[in-house]
Amino acid sequence: SQQGEEDPQALSIQEGENATMNCSYKTSINNLQWYRQNSGRGLVHLILIRSNEREKHSGRLRVTLDTSKKSSSLLITASRAADTASYFCATDGSYSGAGSYQLTFGKGTKLSVIP
Amino acid sequence: DVKVTQSSRYLVKRTGEKVFLECVQDMDHENMFWYRQDPGLGLRLIYFSYDVKMKEKGDIPEGYSVSREKKERFSLILESASTNQTSMYLCASSPSRDPLEAFFGQGTRLTVV
């Protein structure tokens, strides 16, 4: 079953505004990652936050993680039209039997930034 | 520059055909994944592999099989294609240790008619 669930499903904002997307997950994780997908393309990694971290920054991106609530948020500050894309959270938990990592994605948030 | 390459960008196949989707990575990654992406359903994991000849079922393995004979190549096989397998298929690879960032191919849009 899918681990992460993003909220909202779609978000439309004006250029220059901040965009916040949320992700909830069900079971314990090692790391949580955020990815971006431009229309019809593969996903591109944005940022990874470990289970023992609470906040992480990368350029205009800020990610928070609350393991007690099993939730994460991605904040994009001063959004640009080029930020228009779908954003996915992904969690990895050890696959018990094989010791490898199963990377599970949510359904994504579709962000539209209007110029 | 790291790369995950999927053999086809667009593919049209007939119902009942055997379909091979190929994925090659040049980063010496241990893990490789196959997902399908459908509107409103996000990415769903079909199969993944953590080593050569090793494979594990994901959430929706029915109707699919995989092959990993070499570390760099992970193939997804539709034994008998059906119209409900029309979808975008995404391949990804990642290392088995930190950082676990996954790299994706450009996707294969498969249409089964």
Short mmCIF file of C-alpha atoms in Angstrom, two decimals:
data_model
loop_
_atom_site.label_atom_id
_atom_site.label_comp_id
_atom_site.label_asym_id
_atom_site.label_seq_id
_atom_site.Cartn_x
_atom_site.Cartn_y
_atom_site.Cartn_z
CA SER A 1 0.00 0.00 0.00
CA GLN A 2 1.12 3.56 -0.56
CA GLN A 3 2.94 5.02 2.37
CA GLY A 4 2.78 8.76 1.81
CA GLU A 5 -0.27 10.89 1.22
CA GLU A 6 0.24 14.47 0.08
CA ASP A 7 -2.11 17.29 0.86
CA PRO A 8 -3.49 19.25 -0.89
CA GLN A 9 -3.91 17.35 -4.15
CA ALA A 10 -3.67 20.60 -6.08
CA LEU A 11 -2.46 24.08 -5.20
CA SER A 12 -2.60 27.25 -7.24
CA ILE A 13 -0.72 30.38 -6.14
CA GLN A 14 0.61 33.64 -7.52
CA GLU A 15 4.27 34.08 -8.33
CA GLY A 16 6.14 35.36 -5.29
CA GLU A 17 3.88 33.64 -2.78
CA ASN A 18 4.97 30.71 -0.62
CA ALA A 19 3.71 27.20 -1.32
CA THR A 20 3.26 24.62 1.43
CA MET A 21 2.62 20.95 0.79
CA ASN A 22 2.09 18.29 3.41
CA CYS A 23 2.78 14.59 3.53
CA SER A 24 1.51 12.01 5.99
CA TYR A 25 2.77 8.46 6.23
CA LYS A 26 1.74 5.35 8.08
CA THR A 27 4.70 3.36 9.38
CA SER A 28 8.10 4.17 10.82
CA ILE A 29 10.69 5.43 8.36
CA ASN A 30 14.42 5.84 8.00
CA ASN A 31 14.27 8.89 5.76
CA LEU A 32 11.71 11.00 3.97
CA GLN A 33 12.44 12.53 0.60
CA TRP A 34 10.72 15.05 -1.63
CA TYR A 35 10.75 14.81 -5.41
CA ARG A 36 9.53 17.02 -8.20
CA GLN A 37 8.06 15.96 -11.53
CA ASN A 38 7.57 18.19 -14.51
CA SER A 39 4.67 17.19 -16.71
CA GLY A 40 5.26 13.86 -18.47
CA ARG A 41 8.79 13.44 -17.15
CA GLY A 42 10.66 11.40 -14.58
CA LEU A 43 11.05 12.54 -11.01
CA VAL A 44 13.94 14.61 -9.73
CA HIS A 45 15.17 14.45 -6.16
CA LEU A 46 14.84 17.69 -4.17
CA ILE A 47 15.76 17.04 -0.57
CA LEU A 48 16.12 14.24 1.99
CA ILE A 49 15.43 14.52 5.71
CA ARG A 50 16.44 11.80 8.12
CA SER A 51 14.14 10.45 10.81
CA ASN A 52 16.26 12.08 13.54
CA GLU A 53 16.12 15.52 11.90
CA ARG A 54 13.34 18.04 12.40
CA GLU A 55 14.06 20.63 9.75
CA LYS A 56 16.23 21.01 6.68
CA HIS A 57 16.84 23.80 4.19
CA SER A 58 18.03 23.83 0.61
CA GLY A 59 17.87 27.12 -1.26
CA ARG A 60 14.20 28.16 -1.34
CA LEU A 61 13.10 24.81 0.05
CA ARG A 62 12.36 24.10 3.68
CA VAL A 63 11.34 20.66 4.87
CA THR A 64 10.07 19.75 8.31
CA LEU A 65 9.52 16.32 9.77
CA ASP A 66 7.40 15.36 12.77
CA THR A 67 7.85 11.66 13.42
CA SER A 68 5.38 11.70 16.31
CA LYS A 69 2.65 12.81 13.91
CA LYS A 70 4.11 10.87 10.99
CA SER A 71 4.02 13.96 8.82
CA SER A 72 6.27 16.22 6.81
CA SER A 73 5.86 19.53 5.05
CA LEU A 74 7.63 21.10 2.09
CA LEU A 75 7.72 24.88 1.88
CA ILE A 76 8.78 26.63 -1.31
CA THR A 77 9.40 30.30 -0.65
CA ALA A 78 9.06 33.11 -3.19
CA SER A 79 7.62 30.77 -5.80
CA ARG A 80 8.32 31.19 -9.51
CA ALA A 81 6.39 30.08 -12.57
CA ALA A 82 9.17 27.53 -13.15
CA ASP A 83 8.19 25.82 -9.88
CA THR A 84 5.00 24.61 -11.56
CA ALA A 85 5.19 20.83 -11.24
CA SER A 86 3.95 17.90 -9.19
CA TYR A 87 5.64 17.25 -5.87
CA PHE A 88 5.88 13.86 -4.20
CA CYS A 89 7.05 12.65 -0.85
CA ALA A 90 8.75 9.28 -0.61
CA THR A 91 9.55 7.15 2.39
CA ASP A 92 11.98 4.30 2.76
CA GLY A 93 11.72 1.56 5.29
CA SER A 94 13.83 -1.52 5.46
CA TYR A 95 12.36 -4.47 3.69
CA SER A 96 12.49 -7.18 6.30
CA GLY A 97 13.59 -10.23 4.59
CA ALA A 98 16.09 -8.79 2.22
CA GLY A 99 17.65 -5.86 4.02
CA SER A 100 17.14 -3.56 1.08
CA TYR A 101 15.12 -0.36 0.95
CA GLN A 102 11.69 -0.15 -0.58
CA LEU A 103 11.04 3.40 -1.75
CA THR A 104 7.33 4.25 -1.58
CA PHE A 105 5.69 7.38 -2.99
CA GLY A 106 2.50 9.25 -2.30
CA LYS A 107 -0.01 10.54 -4.84
CA GLY A 108 1.54 13.97 -5.15
CA THR A 109 0.54 17.61 -5.00
CA LYS A 110 0.13 19.45 -8.28
CA LEU A 111 1.44 22.99 -7.87
CA SER A 112 0.57 25.74 -10.33
CA VAL A 113 2.38 29.06 -9.99
CA ILE A 114 0.65 31.81 -11.93
CA PRO A 115 2.92 34.55 -13.33
CA ASP B 1 26.26 13.15 -15.11
CA VAL B 2 24.26 10.29 -13.62
CA LYS B 3 21.84 8.57 -15.89
CA VAL B 4 18.92 6.18 -15.90
CA THR B 5 17.83 5.37 -19.41
CA GLN B 6 14.58 3.72 -20.43
CA SER B 7 14.58 2.08 -23.81
CA SER B 8 11.45 3.74 -25.20
CA ARG B 9 9.67 7.02 -24.56
CA TYR B 10 6.41 5.90 -26.18
CA LEU B 11 5.22 2.38 -26.95
CA VAL B 12 2.03 1.03 -28.47
CA LYS B 13 1.33 -2.70 -28.15
CA ARG B 14 -1.58 -5.01 -28.85
CA THR B 15 -3.55 -6.92 -26.25
CA GLY B 16 -1.94 -10.27 -25.55
CA GLU B 17 1.55 -9.28 -26.71
CA LYS B 18 4.59 -9.90 -24.55
CA VAL B 19 6.15 -6.52 -23.75
CA PHE B 20 9.66 -5.76 -22.53
CA LEU B 21 10.53 -2.45 -20.91
CA GLU B 22 14.25 -1.97 -20.43
CA CYS B 23 16.05 0.24 -17.96
CA VAL B 24 19.79 0.84 -17.71
CA GLN B 25 21.68 2.84 -15.07
CA ASP B 26 25.31 3.90 -15.16
CA MET B 27 25.82 4.66 -11.47
CA ASP B 28 26.63 1.15 -10.16
CA HIS B 29 23.55 1.33 -7.92
CA GLU B 30 22.42 -1.78 -6.07
CA ASN B 31 18.71 -0.91 -5.96
CA MET B 32 16.46 -0.61 -8.99
CA PHE B 33 12.72 -0.01 -9.07
CA TRP B 34 9.79 -0.16 -11.49
CA TYR B 35 6.75 2.04 -10.88
CA ARG B 36 3.63 2.75 -12.80
CA GLN B 37 2.00 6.16 -12.62
CA ASP B 38 -1.68 6.75 -13.25
CA PRO B 39 -3.72 9.93 -12.79
CA GLY B 40 -5.01 10.24 -9.25
CA LEU B 41 -3.06 7.19 -8.06
CA GLY B 42 0.46 8.56 -7.93
CA LEU B 43 3.41 6.19 -8.25
CA ARG B 44 2.80 2.58 -7.36
CA LEU B 45 5.67 0.17 -6.92
CA ILE B 46 5.53 -2.90 -9.15
CA TYR B 47 8.83 -4.65 -8.38
CA PHE B 48 12.21 -3.75 -7.02
CA SER B 49 15.60 -5.40 -7.02
CA TYR B 50 18.43 -4.99 -4.51
CA ASP B 51 21.05 -7.06 -6.31
CA VAL B 52 21.70 -9.04 -9.45
CA LYS B 53 19.13 -11.82 -9.87
CA MET B 54 17.30 -10.66 -6.72
CA LYS B 55 13.80 -9.25 -6.92
CA GLU B 56 10.98 -8.41 -4.58
CA LYS B 57 7.31 -7.74 -5.25
CA GLY B 58 6.00 -4.27 -4.70
CA ASP B 59 2.39 -3.27 -4.22
CA ILE B 60 1.02 -4.25 -7.63
CA PRO B 61 3.08 -7.11 -9.13
CA GLU B 62 0.18 -8.97 -10.75
CA GLY B 63 0.55 -9.26 -14.49
CA TYR B 64 4.24 -8.28 -14.41
CA SER B 65 7.57 -9.98 -14.00
CA VAL B 66 11.12 -8.62 -13.88
CA SER B 67 14.62 -9.68 -14.74
CA ARG B 68 17.98 -8.46 -13.45
CA GLU B 69 20.79 -10.45 -15.02
CA LYS B 70 23.32 -7.60 -14.83
CA LYS B 71 23.68 -4.93 -12.19
CA GLU B 72 23.05 -2.06 -14.57
CA ARG B 73 19.95 -3.44 -16.27
CA PHE B 74 16.46 -4.05 -14.89
CA SER B 75 13.73 -5.26 -17.24
CA LEU B 76 10.00 -5.17 -16.71
CA ILE B 77 8.01 -7.80 -18.58
CA LEU B 78 4.32 -7.80 -19.31
CA GLU B 79 3.67 -11.45 -20.09
CA SER B 80 0.38 -10.81 -21.88
CA ALA B 81 -0.41 -7.14 -22.18
CA SER B 82 -3.88 -5.97 -21.31
CA THR B 83 -5.60 -2.61 -21.77
CA ASN B 84 -5.54 -1.94 -18.01
CA GLN B 85 -1.76 -1.92 -18.20
CA THR B 86 -1.87 1.24 -20.29
CA SER B 87 0.14 3.64 -18.14
CA MET B 88 3.32 5.63 -17.63
CA TYR B 89 6.12 3.35 -16.43
CA LEU B 90 9.01 4.82 -14.48
CA CYS B 91 12.30 3.14 -13.67
CA ALA B 92 14.57 4.34 -10.86
CA SER B 93 17.82 3.34 -9.23
CA SER B 94 19.40 4.17 -5.88
CA PRO B 95 22.41 3.16 -3.83
CA SER B 96 21.88 0.79 -0.93
CA ARG B 97 23.51 3.10 1.55
CA ASP B 98 23.30 6.81 2.34
CA PRO B 99 22.47 8.92 0.55
CA LEU B 100 19.45 7.00 -0.70
CA GLU B 101 18.48 9.48 -3.36
CA ALA B 102 16.74 7.79 -6.29
CA PHE B 103 17.40 8.71 -9.89
CA PHE B 104 14.63 8.30 -12.41
CA GLY B 105 14.46 7.59 -16.09
CA GLN B 106 12.36 9.76 -18.38
CA GLY B 107 9.47 7.30 -18.34
CA THR B 108 7.81 5.06 -20.93
CA ARG B 109 4.25 5.83 -21.88
CA LEU B 110 2.77 2.46 -22.83
CA THR B 111 -0.53 2.17 -24.63
CA VAL B 112 -2.12 -1.25 -25.02
CA VAL B 113 -4.78 -1.41 -27.71
#
